[in-house]
Amino acid sequence: MSILTITGGSKLSGIIEIPGAKNAVLPVLAATLLNKGISILENCPELDDVFTMLEILSALGCKIEREGSRIIVDATTLSSSVIPENLAKRMRSSIIMLGAVLGRCGDVLVSYPGGCEIGMRPIDMHLRALEQMGAEVDGLSHGMLKVSASKLQGCEILLDYPSVGATENIMLAATYAEGETIIRNAAKEPEIEDLQEFLKKMGVDVSGAGSGVIRIQGKKEIKSEPVHKIIPDRIVAGTYLAAAAATGGSLVVTGVEYDHIGSILYCLKRIGCKIKHYQGGVVTLESQGRLKAIDLIRTSPYPGFPTDMQPQIVSLLSICSGTSIVVETVFESRFRYTEQLLKLGADINVQGRAAIIRGVEKLKGAEVEARDLRGGAALIIAGLAAEGETRISGVGYIDRGYEKVEKVLSKVGAQIRRVED
Ligand code: UD1
């Protein structure tokens, strides 16, 4: 088991090129299953979750080739609709295979995803929508789920909440449904727009992603050769910018979509960072002197402040002068990582869905444990800002969302190493 050791206090300075987005490539990989042909994806991040997804595609009968950040999927030979339990358990988001496998094969067997560190994560909206399209859902023993439909029927679906995963699943199931499917109160995240772009390149008639109402015309067959470049990872960009801010450094991130990180940059500006952006996806951040607290931040679906940046921003606010309040509205228990920040000397009081953060002058290095991906990123930020050495275990969680994190940060001046425990 590896751990990350960080000697805090070095100011980050330099350039980081932002890779493709994990949360965009996973649904796009699921969508390749709908193509009875070859799909070429570029700018794919080299992450554990992506590798697990490729293993699932192989297990279903696809041929996969990977050269660095380029992935080629040939789904012509798809032969199974059973998502292996051991792989599904390794990656919660395997649930986004549901719509695609069901659409292509007429049935799918997958293990029911359990809760995790950030909350229960139910899939009731996914299943209700598929039932509305004519699918039959059977909960089997041992936490397995079977969904089948001899024919899916396009229809109007109103989501109770703009769920990212449910929107993706419906878009994918609707591709082979009869007639038109309309999703109202659809998620507006950039990753949804990226999925739409890929589906269009595959030849699907889909529109409205980003607007909250998505329309998909079902097709009888899809056989094409789409080539698609995955959008940059807005959360990875936000994380490294927050890390630079916490160290009083100056950082350039390249390859980003400025609009996608608007709410994150707004927040960093409010605490006192100087931000500039240039054409071609370049954003610079400068952080000087003591940063200041923000009275209130609420996480919300896009274009609001992303829940996936909440832990990193709480970590940063823990050393800003004054008191900040952060309210988590998306996941019910996404503050568990704060217990670890307390070990570094942060002053954070969690009350239900709100965290009250009283900024301290200095954090002090400590032994801490990452228990989820973004909570782990928050610990790295705190460790970089802290005096002395921080040792972070549970690095596997961090590797799910950040490519070679210690190499990326070392290159911009951090004293961070991966060691085998
Ligand atoms: C996706 C992202 C995750 C991000 C989240 C919110 C991927 C792989 N993951 O997760 O990183 O934090 O969006 O931006 O893209 N809910 C239900 N019933 C459902 C579905 C969701 O109650 O059937 C609830 C969830 O428990 C949560 C909220 O809706 O409270 C939002 O979840 P959702 O948007 O579905 O998140 P994911 O797609 O799981």
Coordinates of C-alpha atoms and ligand atoms in Angstrom, one line a residue:
M1 CA 0.0 0.0 0.0
S2 CA 1.4 3.4 -0.9
I3 CA 1.2 6.6 1.1
L4 CA 1.9 10.2 0.1
T5 CA 4.3 12.1 2.2
I6 CA 4.3 15.9 1.9
T7 CA 6.6 18.4 3.4
G8 CA 4.5 21.5 3.4
G9 CA 5.4 25.2 3.0
S10 CA 6.7 25.2 -0.6
K11 CA 4.9 27.7 -2.9
L12 CA 3.6 26.1 -6.0
S13 CA 4.8 27.7 -9.2
G14 CA 4.8 26.6 -12.8
I15 CA 2.5 25.2 -15.5
I16 CA 0.1 22.2 -15.3
E17 CA -1.6 20.8 -18.4
I18 CA -5.1 19.6 -17.5
P19 CA -6.0 16.1 -18.7
G20 CA -9.4 14.8 -20.0
A21 CA -12.3 14.6 -17.6
K22 CA -12.9 11.3 -15.7
N23 CA -16.6 12.1 -15.5
A24 CA -16.8 12.7 -19.2
V25 CA -14.8 9.7 -20.4
L26 CA -16.8 7.1 -18.4
P27 CA -20.2 7.8 -19.9
V28 CA -18.6 8.2 -23.4
L29 CA -17.0 4.8 -23.0
A30 CA -20.4 3.4 -22.0
A31 CA -21.9 5.0 -25.2
T32 CA -19.3 3.2 -27.4
L33 CA -21.3 0.0 -26.6
L34 CA -24.2 1.4 -28.7
N35 CA -21.9 1.6 -31.8
K36 CA -21.7 -1.6 -33.9
G37 CA -18.4 -0.3 -35.1
I38 CA -15.2 1.4 -33.9
S39 CA -15.0 4.5 -31.7
I40 CA -11.9 6.5 -31.2
L41 CA -11.5 8.6 -28.1
E42 CA -8.7 11.1 -27.5
N43 CA -7.5 12.9 -24.4
C44 CA -8.6 10.1 -22.1
P45 CA -7.1 10.4 -18.6
E46 CA -5.0 7.4 -17.4
L47 CA -6.9 6.6 -14.2
D48 CA -7.9 3.5 -12.3
D49 CA -11.6 4.0 -13.0
V50 CA -11.0 4.3 -16.7
F51 CA -9.0 1.1 -16.7
T52 CA -11.8 -0.7 -14.8
M53 CA -14.3 0.6 -17.3
L54 CA -12.1 -0.9 -20.1
E55 CA -12.0 -4.2 -18.3
I56 CA -15.8 -4.2 -18.2
L57 CA -16.0 -3.4 -21.9
S58 CA -13.6 -6.3 -22.6
A59 CA -15.7 -8.6 -20.4
L60 CA -18.7 -7.7 -22.5
G61 CA -16.9 -8.7 -25.6
C62 CA -15.5 -5.4 -27.0
K63 CA -12.0 -5.2 -28.4
I64 CA -9.9 -2.5 -26.8
E65 CA -6.7 -0.8 -27.8
R66 CA -5.0 1.9 -25.8
E67 CA -2.1 4.1 -26.7
G68 CA -1.5 6.6 -23.9
S69 CA -4.5 8.9 -23.8
R70 CA -6.1 7.4 -27.0
I71 CA -8.6 4.6 -26.6
I72 CA -10.1 2.6 -29.5
V73 CA -13.2 0.5 -28.7
D74 CA -14.6 -1.9 -31.2
A75 CA -18.0 -2.9 -29.9
T76 CA -19.0 -4.9 -33.0
T77 CA -18.4 -8.1 -31.2
L78 CA -20.4 -7.3 -28.0
S79 CA -21.5 -10.7 -26.7
S80 CA -22.5 -10.4 -23.1
S81 CA -24.9 -8.3 -21.0
V82 CA -23.6 -9.3 -17.6
I83 CA -21.4 -6.7 -15.9
P84 CA -19.0 -8.8 -13.8
E85 CA -19.7 -8.2 -10.1
N86 CA -16.0 -7.8 -9.0
L87 CA -15.5 -5.0 -11.6
A88 CA -18.9 -3.3 -10.9
K89 CA -18.0 -3.3 -7.2
R90 CA -14.7 -1.6 -7.9
M91 CA -16.3 1.3 -9.6
R92 CA -19.7 2.8 -8.5
S93 CA -20.1 4.6 -11.8
S94 CA -20.4 1.2 -13.6
I95 CA -24.2 1.9 -13.2
I96 CA -23.9 4.2 -16.2
M97 CA -23.5 1.0 -18.3
L98 CA -27.2 0.2 -17.5
G99 CA -28.8 2.3 -20.3
A100 CA -26.3 1.4 -23.0
V101 CA -26.2 -2.4 -22.4
L102 CA -30.0 -2.5 -22.1
G103 CA -30.4 -0.5 -25.3
R104 CA -28.0 -2.7 -27.2
C105 CA -28.8 -6.1 -25.8
G106 CA -32.3 -5.9 -24.4
D107 CA -31.2 -6.9 -20.9
V108 CA -28.5 -6.2 -18.4
L109 CA -27.4 -7.8 -15.1
V110 CA -25.4 -5.6 -12.8
S111 CA -24.7 -5.5 -9.0
Y112 CA -26.7 -2.8 -7.1
P113 CA -24.3 0.0 -6.1
G114 CA -24.1 0.5 -2.3
G115 CA -23.7 3.7 -0.4
C116 CA -20.2 5.2 0.0
E117 CA -18.3 7.8 2.1
I118 CA -20.3 10.7 0.6
G119 CA -23.8 9.3 1.0
M120 CA -26.3 6.7 0.1
R121 CA -26.2 7.3 -3.7
P122 CA -29.6 5.7 -4.7
I123 CA -30.4 4.9 -8.3
D124 CA -34.2 5.2 -8.0
M125 CA -34.4 7.9 -10.7
H126 CA -32.4 5.8 -13.2
L127 CA -34.7 2.8 -12.6
R128 CA -38.0 4.7 -12.7
A129 CA -37.0 6.3 -16.0
L130 CA -36.1 3.0 -17.6
E131 CA -39.4 1.5 -16.3
Q132 CA -41.2 4.4 -17.9
M133 CA -39.5 3.5 -21.2
G134 CA -40.9 0.0 -20.9
A135 CA -38.2 -1.9 -19.0
E136 CA -38.8 -4.4 -16.3
V137 CA -36.6 -4.1 -13.2
D138 CA -36.0 -7.1 -10.9
G139 CA -33.9 -6.9 -7.8
L140 CA -32.3 -10.4 -7.5
S141 CA -30.6 -11.9 -4.5
H142 CA -27.0 -11.1 -3.5
G143 CA -27.6 -7.4 -4.5
M144 CA -27.9 -8.1 -8.2
L145 CA -30.2 -6.1 -10.5
K146 CA -31.7 -7.4 -13.7
V147 CA -33.2 -4.9 -16.2
S148 CA -34.8 -6.2 -19.4
A149 CA -36.9 -4.8 -22.2
S150 CA -37.8 -6.5 -25.5
K151 CA -38.4 -3.0 -26.8
L152 CA -37.7 0.4 -25.2
Q153 CA -40.3 3.1 -26.0
G154 CA -39.4 6.8 -26.2
C155 CA -41.4 9.0 -23.8
E156 CA -41.3 12.2 -21.7
I157 CA -39.4 11.9 -18.5
L158 CA -39.4 14.5 -15.7
L159 CA -36.5 14.0 -13.3
D160 CA -37.2 15.0 -9.6
Y161 CA -33.6 16.3 -9.5
P162 CA -31.1 17.0 -12.3
S163 CA -29.1 13.8 -11.6
V164 CA -26.0 13.5 -13.8
G165 CA -26.0 9.7 -13.9
A166 CA -29.7 9.3 -14.5
T167 CA -29.6 11.9 -17.3
E168 CA -26.7 9.9 -18.9
N169 CA -28.4 6.6 -18.5
I170 CA -31.6 7.8 -20.1
M171 CA -29.8 9.4 -23.0
L172 CA -28.0 6.1 -23.7
A173 CA -31.2 3.9 -23.3
A174 CA -33.1 6.4 -25.6
T175 CA -30.7 5.9 -28.4
Y176 CA -32.2 2.5 -29.4
A177 CA -35.7 3.3 -28.2
E178 CA -38.7 3.7 -30.5
G179 CA -39.6 7.3 -31.2
E180 CA -38.6 10.4 -29.3
T181 CA -37.5 10.7 -25.6
I182 CA -37.6 14.0 -23.9
I183 CA -35.8 14.5 -20.6
R184 CA -37.0 17.5 -18.5
N185 CA -35.0 18.8 -15.6
A186 CA -32.0 17.1 -17.1
A187 CA -28.5 17.7 -15.6
K188 CA -26.7 20.6 -17.3
E189 CA -23.1 19.6 -16.5
P190 CA -20.5 20.0 -19.3
E191 CA -20.0 16.2 -19.2
I192 CA -23.6 15.8 -20.4
E193 CA -22.8 18.1 -23.3
D194 CA -19.7 16.1 -24.1
L195 CA -21.8 12.9 -24.1
Q196 CA -24.2 14.6 -26.5
E197 CA -21.3 15.6 -28.8
F198 CA -20.1 12.0 -28.9
L199 CA -23.6 10.6 -29.6
K200 CA -24.0 13.1 -32.4
K201 CA -20.7 12.0 -33.9
M202 CA -22.0 8.4 -33.7
G203 CA -25.0 9.6 -35.8
V204 CA -27.6 10.0 -33.1
D205 CA -30.2 12.8 -33.4
V206 CA -29.9 14.4 -29.9
S207 CA -30.2 18.0 -28.8
G208 CA -30.6 20.3 -25.8
A209 CA -27.7 19.2 -23.5
G210 CA -26.9 22.1 -21.3
S211 CA -30.4 23.6 -21.5
G212 CA -32.2 21.3 -19.0
V213 CA -34.4 19.7 -21.7
I214 CA -32.8 17.0 -23.9
R215 CA -34.5 15.4 -26.9
I216 CA -33.3 12.1 -28.4
Q217 CA -34.7 10.4 -31.5
G218 CA -34.3 6.6 -31.3
K219 CA -32.4 4.8 -34.0
K220 CA -32.7 1.3 -35.3
E221 CA -29.0 0.8 -35.8
I222 CA -25.7 2.7 -35.3
K223 CA -22.7 1.7 -37.2
S224 CA -20.1 4.5 -37.5
E225 CA -16.5 5.5 -36.8
P226 CA -16.7 8.5 -34.4
V227 CA -13.5 10.3 -33.3
H228 CA -13.9 12.3 -30.2
K229 CA -11.7 14.4 -27.9
I230 CA -12.8 14.3 -24.2
I231 CA -13.3 17.7 -22.5
P232 CA -10.8 18.8 -19.9
D233 CA -11.3 17.9 -16.3
R234 CA -12.7 21.0 -14.6
I235 CA -12.4 19.4 -11.1
V236 CA -8.7 18.5 -11.6
A237 CA -8.1 22.1 -12.8
G238 CA -9.9 23.5 -9.8
T239 CA -8.0 21.3 -7.4
Y240 CA -4.6 22.3 -8.6
L241 CA -5.6 26.0 -8.6
A242 CA -6.9 25.7 -5.0
A243 CA -3.6 23.9 -4.1
A244 CA -1.6 26.8 -5.5
A245 CA -3.8 29.3 -3.6
A246 CA -3.2 27.5 -0.3
T247 CA 0.6 27.7 -0.7
G248 CA 0.6 31.4 -1.7
G249 CA 1.9 30.4 -5.1
S250 CA 1.3 31.3 -8.7
L251 CA 0.1 28.7 -11.2
V252 CA -0.7 28.4 -14.9
V253 CA -3.2 25.8 -15.9
T254 CA -3.5 25.0 -19.6
G255 CA -6.0 23.1 -21.7
V256 CA -9.0 24.2 -19.6
E257 CA -12.5 25.4 -20.7
Y258 CA -12.8 28.7 -18.9
D259 CA -16.6 28.6 -18.8
H260 CA -16.6 25.2 -17.1
I261 CA -14.6 26.4 -14.2
G262 CA -16.5 29.8 -13.8
S263 CA -18.0 29.1 -10.4
I264 CA -14.7 27.8 -9.0
L265 CA -12.7 30.8 -10.3
Y266 CA -15.4 33.1 -8.9
C267 CA -14.9 31.6 -5.5
L268 CA -11.1 31.8 -5.7
K269 CA -11.3 35.5 -6.7
R270 CA -13.6 36.1 -3.7
I271 CA -11.0 34.8 -1.3
G272 CA -8.4 37.2 -2.8
C273 CA -6.6 35.3 -5.6
K274 CA -5.8 37.1 -8.7
I275 CA -7.1 35.2 -11.7
K276 CA -6.6 35.9 -15.4
H277 CA -7.6 33.9 -18.4
Y278 CA -6.3 33.9 -22.0
Q279 CA -7.5 32.4 -25.2
G280 CA -6.7 28.8 -25.9
G281 CA -7.7 27.5 -22.5
V282 CA -5.1 29.2 -20.2
V283 CA -5.9 30.4 -16.7
T284 CA -3.4 31.9 -14.3
L285 CA -3.7 32.3 -10.5
E286 CA -1.6 34.4 -8.1
S287 CA -2.1 34.2 -4.4
Q288 CA -0.3 36.6 -2.2
G289 CA -0.6 37.4 1.5
R290 CA -3.3 36.0 3.8
L291 CA -6.5 35.0 1.9
K292 CA -9.9 35.9 3.3
A293 CA -12.9 33.8 4.3
I294 CA -16.2 33.7 2.3
D295 CA -19.4 34.2 4.3
L296 CA -21.4 31.5 2.4
I297 CA -20.9 29.0 -0.4
R298 CA -23.6 26.5 -1.4
T299 CA -22.9 23.5 -3.6
S300 CA -25.4 23.0 -6.4
P301 CA -25.8 21.4 -9.8
Y302 CA -24.0 23.0 -12.7
P303 CA -23.5 25.9 -13.3
G304 CA -23.5 26.3 -9.5
F305 CA -20.5 25.5 -7.3
P306 CA -19.6 21.8 -7.8
T307 CA -20.0 19.4 -4.9
D308 CA -16.8 17.7 -6.3
M309 CA -14.8 20.9 -5.3
Q310 CA -16.4 21.3 -1.9
P311 CA -13.7 19.4 0.1
Q312 CA -10.8 21.2 -1.6
I313 CA -12.4 24.6 -1.0
V314 CA -13.1 23.8 2.7
S315 CA -9.5 22.8 3.0
L316 CA -8.3 26.1 1.5
L317 CA -10.8 28.1 3.7
S318 CA -9.4 26.5 6.8
I319 CA -6.4 28.8 6.5
C320 CA -8.2 31.9 5.3
S321 CA -8.7 34.7 7.8
G322 CA -12.2 34.9 9.2
T323 CA -15.2 32.5 9.3
S324 CA -16.7 30.8 6.2
I325 CA -19.8 28.7 5.9
V326 CA -20.0 26.0 3.3
V327 CA -23.4 24.3 2.7
E328 CA -23.5 20.9 0.9
T329 CA -26.8 20.5 -0.9
V330 CA -26.0 17.6 -3.3
F331 CA -24.8 14.7 -1.2
E332 CA -26.1 14.2 2.4
S333 CA -22.8 13.3 4.1
R334 CA -20.0 14.8 2.3
F335 CA -18.1 16.3 5.3
R336 CA -16.6 13.1 6.8
Y337 CA -13.1 14.1 5.5
T338 CA -13.2 17.1 7.8
E339 CA -12.3 14.8 10.7
Q340 CA -9.0 14.3 9.0
L341 CA -8.5 18.1 8.5
L342 CA -9.0 18.5 12.3
K343 CA -5.9 16.4 12.8
L344 CA -3.9 19.0 10.9
G345 CA -5.2 21.7 13.3
A346 CA -8.1 23.0 11.2
D347 CA -11.1 24.5 13.1
I348 CA -14.2 23.1 11.4
N349 CA -17.5 22.5 13.0
V350 CA -20.0 20.4 10.9
Q351 CA -23.7 20.8 11.7
G352 CA -25.8 18.7 9.4
R353 CA -25.3 19.9 5.8
A354 CA -23.2 23.0 6.9
A355 CA -19.6 23.3 7.8
I356 CA -18.5 26.3 9.8
I357 CA -14.8 27.0 9.1
R358 CA -12.8 29.3 11.3
G359 CA -9.6 30.1 9.5
V360 CA -6.4 29.3 11.5
E361 CA -3.0 30.9 10.9
K362 CA -1.2 27.6 10.2
L363 CA -1.9 24.0 9.8
K364 CA 0.5 21.4 11.2
G365 CA 1.5 18.2 9.4
A366 CA -0.1 15.0 10.7
E367 CA -0.9 11.4 9.7
V368 CA -4.2 11.3 7.9
E369 CA -6.3 8.9 5.9
A370 CA -8.1 9.5 2.6
R371 CA -11.5 7.7 2.5
D372 CA -12.9 9.1 -0.7
L373 CA -11.5 10.8 -3.8
R374 CA -12.2 14.5 -3.3
G375 CA -11.7 14.3 0.5
G376 CA -8.3 12.9 -0.4
A377 CA -7.5 15.9 -2.6
A378 CA -8.5 18.2 0.3
L379 CA -5.9 16.4 2.5
I380 CA -3.2 17.0 -0.2
I381 CA -4.1 20.7 -0.3
A382 CA -3.9 21.0 3.5
G383 CA -0.6 19.0 3.6
L384 CA 1.0 21.4 1.0
A385 CA 0.0 24.4 3.1
A386 CA 0.9 22.9 6.5
E387 CA 4.1 23.2 8.5
G388 CA 6.1 20.0 8.7
E389 CA 5.3 16.5 7.3
T390 CA 1.9 15.1 6.4
R391 CA 1.5 11.4 5.6
I392 CA -1.6 10.5 3.7
S393 CA -2.8 6.9 3.4
G394 CA -5.7 5.6 1.3
V395 CA -4.0 6.9 -1.8
G396 CA -6.0 4.5 -4.0
Y397 CA -8.9 6.8 -3.7
I398 CA -6.9 9.8 -4.9
D399 CA -5.6 7.8 -7.9
R400 CA -9.1 7.3 -9.1
G401 CA -9.3 10.9 -10.1
Y402 CA -5.8 12.4 -10.3
E403 CA -3.2 11.1 -12.8
K404 CA 0.2 10.7 -11.1
V405 CA -0.6 13.4 -8.6
E406 CA 2.8 13.4 -6.9
K407 CA 4.6 13.8 -10.2
V408 CA 2.3 16.7 -11.3
L409 CA 2.7 18.5 -8.0
S410 CA 6.5 17.9 -7.7
K411 CA 7.0 19.5 -11.1
V412 CA 5.5 22.8 -9.8
G413 CA 7.6 22.8 -6.7
A414 CA 5.7 20.7 -4.1
Q415 CA 7.7 18.4 -1.8
I416 CA 5.6 15.3 -2.2
R417 CA 6.6 11.7 -2.6
R418 CA 4.8 8.4 -3.0
V419 CA 6.3 5.7 -0.7
E420 CA 5.5 2.1 -0.2
D421 CA 4.3 1.6 3.4
Ligands
UD1_1 C1 -21.9 12.5 -10.8 C2 -20.4 12.5 -10.7 C3 -20.0 12.9 -9.3 C4 -20.6 14.2 -8.9 C5 -22.1 14.1 -9.0 C6 -22.8 15.5 -8.8 C7 -19.8 10.8 -12.3 C8 -19.1 9.5 -12.6 N1 -19.9 11.2 -11.1 O1 -22.4 11.4 -9.8 O2 -18.5 13.0 -9.3 O3 -20.3 14.4 -7.5 O4 -22.4 13.7 -10.4 O5 -22.3 16.4 -9.6 O6 -20.1 11.6 -13.3 N2 -29.9 10.7 -6.6 C9 -31.0 10.1 -6.1 N3 -31.5 9.1 -6.9 C10 -31.0 8.8 -8.1 C11 -29.8 9.5 -8.5 C12 -29.3 10.4 -7.7 O7 -31.5 10.4 -5.1 O8 -31.5 7.9 -8.8 C13 -29.3 11.8 -5.7 C14 -27.9 11.4 -5.2 O9 -27.9 10.6 -4.0 C15 -27.3 12.8 -4.9 C16 -27.9 13.7 -6.0 O10 -29.1 12.9 -6.5 O11 -27.7 13.3 -3.7 C17 -27.0 13.9 -7.2 O12 -26.5 12.7 -7.7 P1 -26.1 12.5 -9.3 O13 -26.2 13.8 -10.0 O14 -26.9 11.4 -9.8 O15 -24.6 12.1 -9.1 P2 -23.8 10.9 -9.9 O16 -24.3 10.8 -11.3 O17 -23.9 9.7 -9.0

